[in-house]
Short mmCIF file of C-alpha atoms and ligand atoms in Angstrom, two decimals:
data_model
loop_
_atom_site.label_atom_id
_atom_site.label_comp_id
_atom_site.label_asym_id
_atom_site.label_seq_id
_atom_site.Cartn_x
_atom_site.Cartn_y
_atom_site.Cartn_z
CA MET M 1 48.09 40.74 -6.14
CA LYS M 2 46.32 38.71 -8.51
CA ARG M 3 42.60 38.62 -8.61
CA LEU M 4 40.70 35.58 -8.36
CA ASN M 5 39.61 35.52 -12.06
CA LYS M 6 43.02 35.67 -13.34
CA VAL M 7 44.09 32.85 -10.82
CA LEU M 8 41.30 30.52 -11.87
CA LYS M 9 42.11 31.06 -15.57
CA GLU M 10 45.98 30.42 -14.79
CA ASP M 11 45.11 27.20 -13.06
CA GLY M 12 43.18 26.02 -16.31
CA VAL M 13 39.53 26.21 -14.73
CA GLU M 14 36.97 25.95 -17.11
CA THR M 15 35.02 29.04 -17.88
CA ASP M 16 31.55 27.49 -16.80
CA LEU M 17 33.04 26.73 -13.37
CA ILE M 18 34.46 30.20 -13.09
CA MET M 19 31.13 31.78 -13.74
CA LEU M 20 29.50 29.52 -11.09
CA ILE M 21 32.30 29.98 -8.42
CA ARG M 22 31.77 33.90 -9.29
CA THR M 23 27.92 33.51 -8.75
CA ILE M 24 28.34 31.93 -5.21
CA LEU M 25 30.95 34.47 -4.30
CA ALA M 26 28.69 37.36 -5.15
CA THR M 27 26.08 36.11 -2.79
CA THR M 28 28.90 35.45 0.01
CA LYS M 29 29.56 39.06 -0.42
CA GLU M 30 26.07 39.77 0.23
CA ILE M 31 25.92 37.81 3.35
CA ALA M 32 29.14 39.37 4.55
CA PHE M 33 27.40 42.60 4.33
CA ARG M 34 24.30 41.36 6.42
CA VAL M 35 26.65 39.81 8.87
CA SER M 36 28.60 43.07 9.29
CA GLN M 37 25.47 44.98 9.83
CA GLY M 38 24.67 42.65 12.69
CA GLU M 39 22.24 43.92 15.19
CA LEU M 40 21.64 47.21 13.13
CA ALA M 41 19.83 45.05 10.35
CA GLY M 42 17.96 43.00 13.02
CA VAL M 43 19.38 39.93 11.86
CA LEU M 44 20.85 38.47 15.18
CA GLY M 45 18.80 35.93 17.22
CA SER M 46 16.77 32.76 16.55
CA THR M 47 13.82 31.85 14.58
CA LEU M 48 10.80 29.80 15.69
CA ASN M 49 11.94 27.15 13.23
CA GLU M 50 14.09 23.80 13.46
CA ASN M 51 15.99 22.58 10.43
CA ILE M 52 15.74 18.69 9.39
CA GLN M 53 18.30 17.92 11.83
CA GLY M 54 16.30 19.34 14.87
CA GLU M 55 18.72 22.37 15.25
CA VAL M 56 17.05 25.63 15.97
CA GLN M 57 17.56 28.10 13.14
CA LYS M 58 18.94 31.21 13.54
CA LYS M 59 17.78 34.31 11.50
CA LEU M 60 21.23 34.58 9.53
CA ASP M 61 20.97 30.81 8.73
CA VAL M 62 17.66 31.28 7.08
CA ILE M 63 18.76 34.44 5.36
CA ALA M 64 22.03 33.22 3.98
CA ASN M 65 20.19 29.95 2.81
CA GLN M 66 17.65 31.87 1.02
CA LEU M 67 20.12 34.09 -0.69
CA LEU M 68 22.24 31.25 -1.96
CA LYS M 69 19.36 28.95 -2.93
CA ASP M 70 17.67 31.65 -5.00
CA THR M 71 20.87 32.61 -6.82
CA LEU M 72 21.87 29.30 -7.54
CA ILE M 73 18.56 27.95 -8.94
CA ASP M 74 18.55 31.01 -11.20
CA ASP M 75 21.77 29.91 -12.61
CA ASP M 76 21.56 27.62 -15.78
CA LEU M 77 24.65 25.89 -15.05
CA VAL M 78 23.18 24.59 -11.62
CA LYS M 79 21.24 21.23 -11.98
CA THR M 80 20.47 20.66 -8.30
CA VAL M 81 21.09 22.50 -5.06
CA ALA M 82 21.21 20.89 -1.61
CA SER M 83 21.72 22.77 1.69
CA GLU M 84 22.12 21.95 5.31
CA GLU M 85 19.03 24.04 5.98
CA GLU M 86 16.97 22.39 3.29
CA ASP M 87 15.10 18.87 3.97
CA ASN M 88 15.52 17.77 0.49
CA ALA M 89 17.63 18.65 -2.70
CA VAL M 90 16.08 21.45 -4.81
CA GLY M 91 15.82 21.13 -8.44
CA ALA M 92 17.19 23.90 -10.53
CA HIS M 93 17.69 23.21 -14.34
CA PRO M 94 17.41 19.74 -15.80
CA GLU M 95 20.22 20.56 -18.43
CA GLY M 96 22.70 22.05 -15.75
CA LYS M 97 25.99 20.65 -15.69
CA TYR M 98 26.81 21.11 -11.90
CA ILE M 99 25.41 20.47 -8.61
CA VAL M 100 26.20 22.54 -5.63
CA ALA M 101 25.74 21.90 -1.70
CA PHE M 102 26.45 24.43 1.04
CA ASP M 103 26.38 25.16 4.71
CA PRO M 104 25.02 28.60 4.37
CA LEU M 105 26.40 29.57 8.02
CA ASP M 106 28.58 27.32 9.83
CA GLY M 107 29.41 28.20 13.58
CA SER M 108 25.65 29.44 13.92
CA SER M 109 26.18 29.61 17.70
CA ASN M 110 28.55 32.44 17.30
CA ILE M 111 26.20 34.67 15.40
CA ASP M 112 25.06 36.22 18.74
CA VAL M 113 28.47 36.66 20.17
CA ASN M 114 30.06 38.24 17.08
CA GLY M 115 32.21 35.25 16.67
CA GLN M 116 33.82 33.51 13.68
CA ILE M 117 31.28 32.16 11.20
CA GLY M 118 31.50 31.20 7.42
CA THR M 119 29.92 29.79 4.38
CA ILE M 120 31.10 26.48 3.08
CA PHE M 121 30.41 25.52 -0.58
CA THR M 122 31.19 22.44 -2.84
CA ILE M 123 30.53 21.71 -6.42
CA TYR M 124 30.12 18.34 -8.23
CA PRO M 125 29.66 17.26 -11.80
CA ALA M 126 25.73 16.71 -12.42
CA LYS M 127 24.58 13.32 -12.90
CA VAL M 128 23.01 13.11 -16.33
CA ASP M 129 20.84 9.92 -15.79
CA VAL M 130 19.45 11.32 -12.34
CA PRO M 131 16.41 13.61 -12.17
CA TYR M 132 17.38 17.07 -11.29
CA ASP M 133 15.17 17.46 -8.18
CA SER M 134 16.54 13.88 -6.57
CA ASP M 135 18.69 13.76 -3.64
CA GLU M 136 20.68 11.09 -5.62
CA GLN M 137 22.43 13.52 -7.45
CA PHE M 138 24.55 13.87 -4.25
CA ASN M 139 25.31 10.27 -3.79
CA GLN M 140 28.88 10.97 -5.03
CA PRO M 141 32.06 10.61 -3.05
CA GLY M 142 33.96 13.78 -2.11
CA THR M 143 36.62 12.73 -4.55
CA ASN M 144 34.20 13.83 -7.14
CA GLN M 145 34.16 17.47 -5.88
CA VAL M 146 35.34 19.87 -8.78
CA CYS M 147 35.67 22.88 -6.33
CA ALA M 148 35.46 23.24 -2.44
CA GLY M 149 35.68 26.31 -0.49
CA TYR M 150 34.62 28.62 2.26
CA VAL M 151 34.22 32.20 2.93
CA LEU M 152 35.17 33.19 6.42
CA TYR M 153 33.38 36.22 7.88
CA GLY M 154 36.27 37.18 10.38
CA PRO M 155 38.21 40.37 11.00
CA SER M 156 38.60 40.25 7.34
CA SER M 157 36.48 38.23 4.92
CA LEU M 158 38.61 35.52 3.38
CA LEU M 159 37.98 32.90 0.66
CA VAL M 160 39.76 29.80 0.80
CA MET M 161 39.29 27.45 -2.22
CA SER M 162 40.56 24.56 -4.34
CA THR M 163 39.67 23.52 -7.61
CA GLY M 164 41.59 20.28 -7.61
CA GLY M 165 44.93 22.03 -7.28
CA PRO M 166 46.64 23.95 -4.25
CA THR M 167 44.29 25.25 -1.63
CA ARG M 168 44.47 28.88 -1.93
CA CYS M 169 43.49 31.81 0.29
CA TYR M 170 42.10 35.10 -0.97
CA THR M 171 41.13 38.46 0.92
CA HIS M 172 38.08 40.01 0.08
CA ASP M 173 39.10 43.60 -0.90
CA LEU M 174 36.33 45.77 0.17
CA THR M 175 37.56 49.01 -1.64
CA HIS M 176 37.30 47.17 -4.95
CA GLY M 177 34.78 44.47 -4.14
CA GLY M 178 37.03 41.51 -5.45
CA PHE M 179 38.92 38.53 -4.05
CA LEU M 180 42.81 38.97 -4.04
CA LEU M 181 45.35 36.20 -3.84
CA THR M 182 46.86 36.70 -0.50
CA LYS M 183 48.37 33.21 0.21
CA PRO M 184 48.98 31.18 -3.07
CA GLU M 185 49.26 27.84 -1.45
CA LEU M 186 48.29 27.06 2.18
CA LEU M 187 50.44 24.22 3.56
CA VAL M 188 49.56 22.25 6.79
CA PRO M 189 52.68 21.13 8.75
CA SER M 190 52.72 17.46 9.45
CA LYS M 191 53.45 17.96 13.12
CA SER M 192 51.33 20.03 15.60
CA ARG M 193 50.55 20.20 19.43
CA GLU M 194 47.22 22.15 18.81
CA PHE M 195 44.05 20.41 19.22
CA SER M 196 40.60 21.43 18.28
CA VAL M 197 37.93 19.43 19.95
CA ASN M 198 34.96 19.71 22.47
CA MET M 199 36.36 18.21 25.55
CA ALA M 200 33.26 18.45 27.44
CA ASN M 201 32.05 15.39 25.30
CA TYR M 202 34.59 13.11 27.08
CA ARG M 203 32.16 11.45 29.19
CA TYR M 204 29.87 10.38 25.86
CA TRP M 205 32.96 9.04 23.98
CA ASP M 206 33.67 5.30 23.54
CA GLU M 207 36.45 3.92 25.66
CA SER M 208 39.26 3.72 23.05
CA THR M 209 38.63 7.64 22.16
CA GLN M 210 38.91 8.28 25.95
CA VAL M 211 41.96 6.27 26.05
CA TYR M 212 43.57 8.45 23.34
CA PHE M 213 42.81 11.64 25.18
CA ASP M 214 44.13 10.27 28.47
CA LYS M 215 47.51 9.42 26.61
CA LEU M 216 47.32 12.84 24.99
CA LEU M 217 46.69 14.73 28.13
CA TYR M 218 48.60 12.81 30.84
CA THR M 219 51.54 10.45 29.52
CA SER M 220 52.57 11.15 25.89
CA GLU M 221 55.72 13.06 25.77
CA GLU M 222 55.24 13.85 22.22
CA PHE M 223 52.17 15.89 22.84
CA ASP M 224 53.57 17.37 26.07
CA LYS M 225 52.66 21.35 26.00
CA SER M 226 49.60 20.88 23.96
CA SER M 227 47.19 23.26 23.44
CA ILE M 228 43.39 23.40 22.91
CA ARG M 229 41.97 25.68 20.54
CA TYR M 230 38.01 25.36 19.81
CA ASN M 231 35.94 27.90 17.99
CA ALA M 232 32.54 25.84 18.02
CA ALA M 233 32.77 26.74 14.24
CA MET M 234 34.54 24.02 12.11
CA VAL M 235 35.15 26.40 9.43
CA GLY M 236 37.18 28.82 11.89
CA ASP M 237 39.16 25.74 13.49
CA VAL M 238 39.94 24.20 10.13
CA HIS M 239 41.04 27.65 8.91
CA ARG M 240 43.64 27.76 11.67
CA ILE M 241 44.82 24.57 10.82
CA LEU M 242 45.21 25.42 7.21
CA CYS M 243 47.29 28.17 8.14
CA ARG M 244 49.58 26.68 10.96
CA GLY M 245 48.71 23.02 11.64
CA GLY M 246 46.74 21.16 14.13
CA VAL M 247 43.84 18.69 14.40
CA PHE M 248 40.21 19.05 14.39
CA MET M 249 38.19 16.05 15.89
CA TYR M 250 34.40 15.49 16.40
CA PRO M 251 34.22 11.80 17.18
CA GLN M 252 31.14 9.80 17.39
CA ASP M 253 29.46 9.70 20.93
CA THR M 254 26.63 8.21 22.84
CA ARG M 255 24.15 10.86 22.97
CA ALA M 256 21.11 10.43 20.74
CA GLY M 257 21.74 11.47 17.17
CA ASN M 258 25.44 11.58 17.81
CA GLU M 259 25.98 7.98 16.83
CA ASN M 260 28.21 9.34 14.04
CA GLY M 261 29.25 12.51 15.68
CA LYS M 262 27.79 15.87 14.39
CA ILE M 263 29.58 16.97 11.24
CA ARG M 264 27.72 16.49 8.05
CA LEU M 265 29.42 14.83 5.33
CA LEU M 266 27.91 16.76 2.41
CA TYR M 267 28.16 20.27 3.63
CA GLU M 268 31.20 20.27 5.91
CA ALA M 269 33.27 16.98 6.21
CA ASN M 270 33.80 16.48 2.37
CA PRO M 271 34.68 20.19 1.33
CA LEU M 272 36.93 20.85 4.36
CA ALA M 273 38.70 17.20 3.64
CA MET M 274 39.46 18.35 0.20
CA LEU M 275 40.74 21.63 1.21
CA THR M 276 42.78 20.13 4.05
CA GLU M 277 44.12 17.16 1.62
CA ASN M 278 45.06 19.67 -0.96
CA ALA M 279 47.09 21.69 1.65
CA GLY M 280 49.18 18.38 2.51
CA GLY M 281 46.93 17.36 5.55
CA ILE M 282 44.88 14.29 5.97
CA ALA M 283 41.24 13.74 6.84
CA THR M 284 39.71 10.46 8.19
CA SER M 285 36.56 8.94 9.58
CA LYS M 286 36.80 5.90 11.47
CA GLY M 287 40.14 5.23 10.23
CA ARG M 288 39.23 5.69 6.53
CA ARG M 289 39.54 8.65 4.07
CA ILE M 290 36.60 10.96 4.28
CA LEU M 291 36.73 11.70 0.45
CA ASP M 292 36.12 8.07 -0.45
CA ILE M 293 33.03 7.63 1.58
CA GLN M 294 29.99 6.73 -0.51
CA PRO M 295 27.28 8.62 0.95
CA ASP M 296 23.79 7.31 1.25
CA ASP M 297 21.87 10.33 2.81
CA LEU M 298 21.95 13.90 1.95
CA HIS M 299 22.32 14.99 5.73
CA GLN M 300 24.56 12.03 6.67
CA ARG M 301 26.90 12.72 9.52
CA VAL M 302 30.43 11.29 10.14
CA PRO M 303 32.82 11.24 12.66
CA VAL M 304 35.67 13.60 11.63
CA ILE M 305 39.44 13.84 12.42
CA LEU M 306 41.60 16.07 10.12
CA GLY M 307 44.45 18.25 9.87
CA SER M 308 48.32 17.53 10.57
CA SER M 309 49.18 14.11 9.45
CA GLU M 310 51.29 12.79 12.53
CA PRO M 311 48.51 13.46 15.08
CA VAL M 312 45.67 12.36 12.89
CA ASN M 313 47.70 8.89 12.30
CA TYR M 314 48.52 8.63 16.02
CA PHE M 315 44.65 9.10 16.78
CA ASP M 316 43.54 6.35 14.27
CA SER M 317 46.48 3.93 15.31
CA ILE M 318 45.10 3.97 18.91
CA VAL M 319 41.39 4.39 18.27
CA TYR M 320 40.90 2.17 14.93
P1 AHG Q 1 26.47 24.76 12.10
O1 AHG Q 1 26.60 25.92 12.82
O2 AHG Q 1 26.41 24.82 10.64
O3 AHG Q 1 25.18 23.89 12.68
O4 AHG Q 1 27.76 23.85 12.77
C1 AHG Q 1 28.16 23.65 13.71
C2 AHG Q 1 29.02 22.50 13.98
C3 AHG Q 1 30.61 22.73 13.49
O5 AHG Q 1 30.71 23.93 12.77
C4 AHG Q 1 31.17 22.81 14.83
O6 AHG Q 1 32.32 22.43 14.77
C5 AHG Q 1 30.38 22.06 15.83
O7 AHG Q 1 29.04 21.95 15.20
C6 AHG Q 1 30.36 22.33 17.14
O8 AHG Q 1 29.64 21.66 17.83
P2 AHG Q 1 29.51 21.48 19.43
O9 AHG Q 1 28.69 22.59 19.92
O10 AHG Q 1 28.83 20.22 19.82
O11 AHG Q 1 30.87 21.49 20.08
MN1 MN Q 2 28.11 23.86 10.04
MN1 MN Q 3 25.09 25.91 9.21
#
């Protein structure tokens, strides 16, 4: 099995980007260790704080955020850092070549039940003419991403990443400490009957979304024998979809603050959309390609539907 470094070199990834990816992954190994220690390290449970989005921060959210932030602002290659757990962009180095955004722990509600959680990250080129500590560094569409990936802290720790080419999967080899290529190219089948959606939100959805689910559940022959698989960690749901197909959905709803759904464009939707597209799937928001959205806010949320192309297109044809 090939090691990550060799694969990235063979893929023609530039040396600076490889170095930055390695820095991020060194930190995720430390997060993986803390996660594995769980209760023994006293890292489970909540803090007394909320993040900018009004969500209670878990201890592991705060630890993972601090580890990634500290490492990245120490790296000369990095101009600016943004995190789901930080109010604003954090300036690192004015001459840095890249900007990095991350969701330090996705699926926080799973922490205390030993469920699936992961770190999602994305790298963009830095804007030369924008200050290093400005949120505006991240006003770039997802098509500008030069690397997107996640580390899933599951039964095995896995890295799924694309640097523009195929979406590849690596397994963390605990005996030697590296990531080994275990699935060279993930491919999402175009058809699937697996759905990943929080059905308890049905009453809050708009009428067209409800109509879609009514057809799906009660009348559509094509989706007869469908199954729902929902993790409450988008990273885990998307991982299953990248491995065997399916659809992840988080539509907008009528609850206060959910006018654009719940999923954050910068830290979740864009990196996972890039990984999905580079594995042959599609990712849309209100019928538009997620990666083409021009962001206007660091913590912007967007409705998301992504995965196998046929069911995603079917959803968009009925709802938009
Ligand atoms: P986070 O743990 O980073 O706050 O993200 C959780 C997100 C996403 O990963 C997941 O799919 C969704 O929230 C679950 O939301 P519901 O509990 O509303 O279904
Ligand atoms: Mn998240
Ligand atoms: Mn998070």
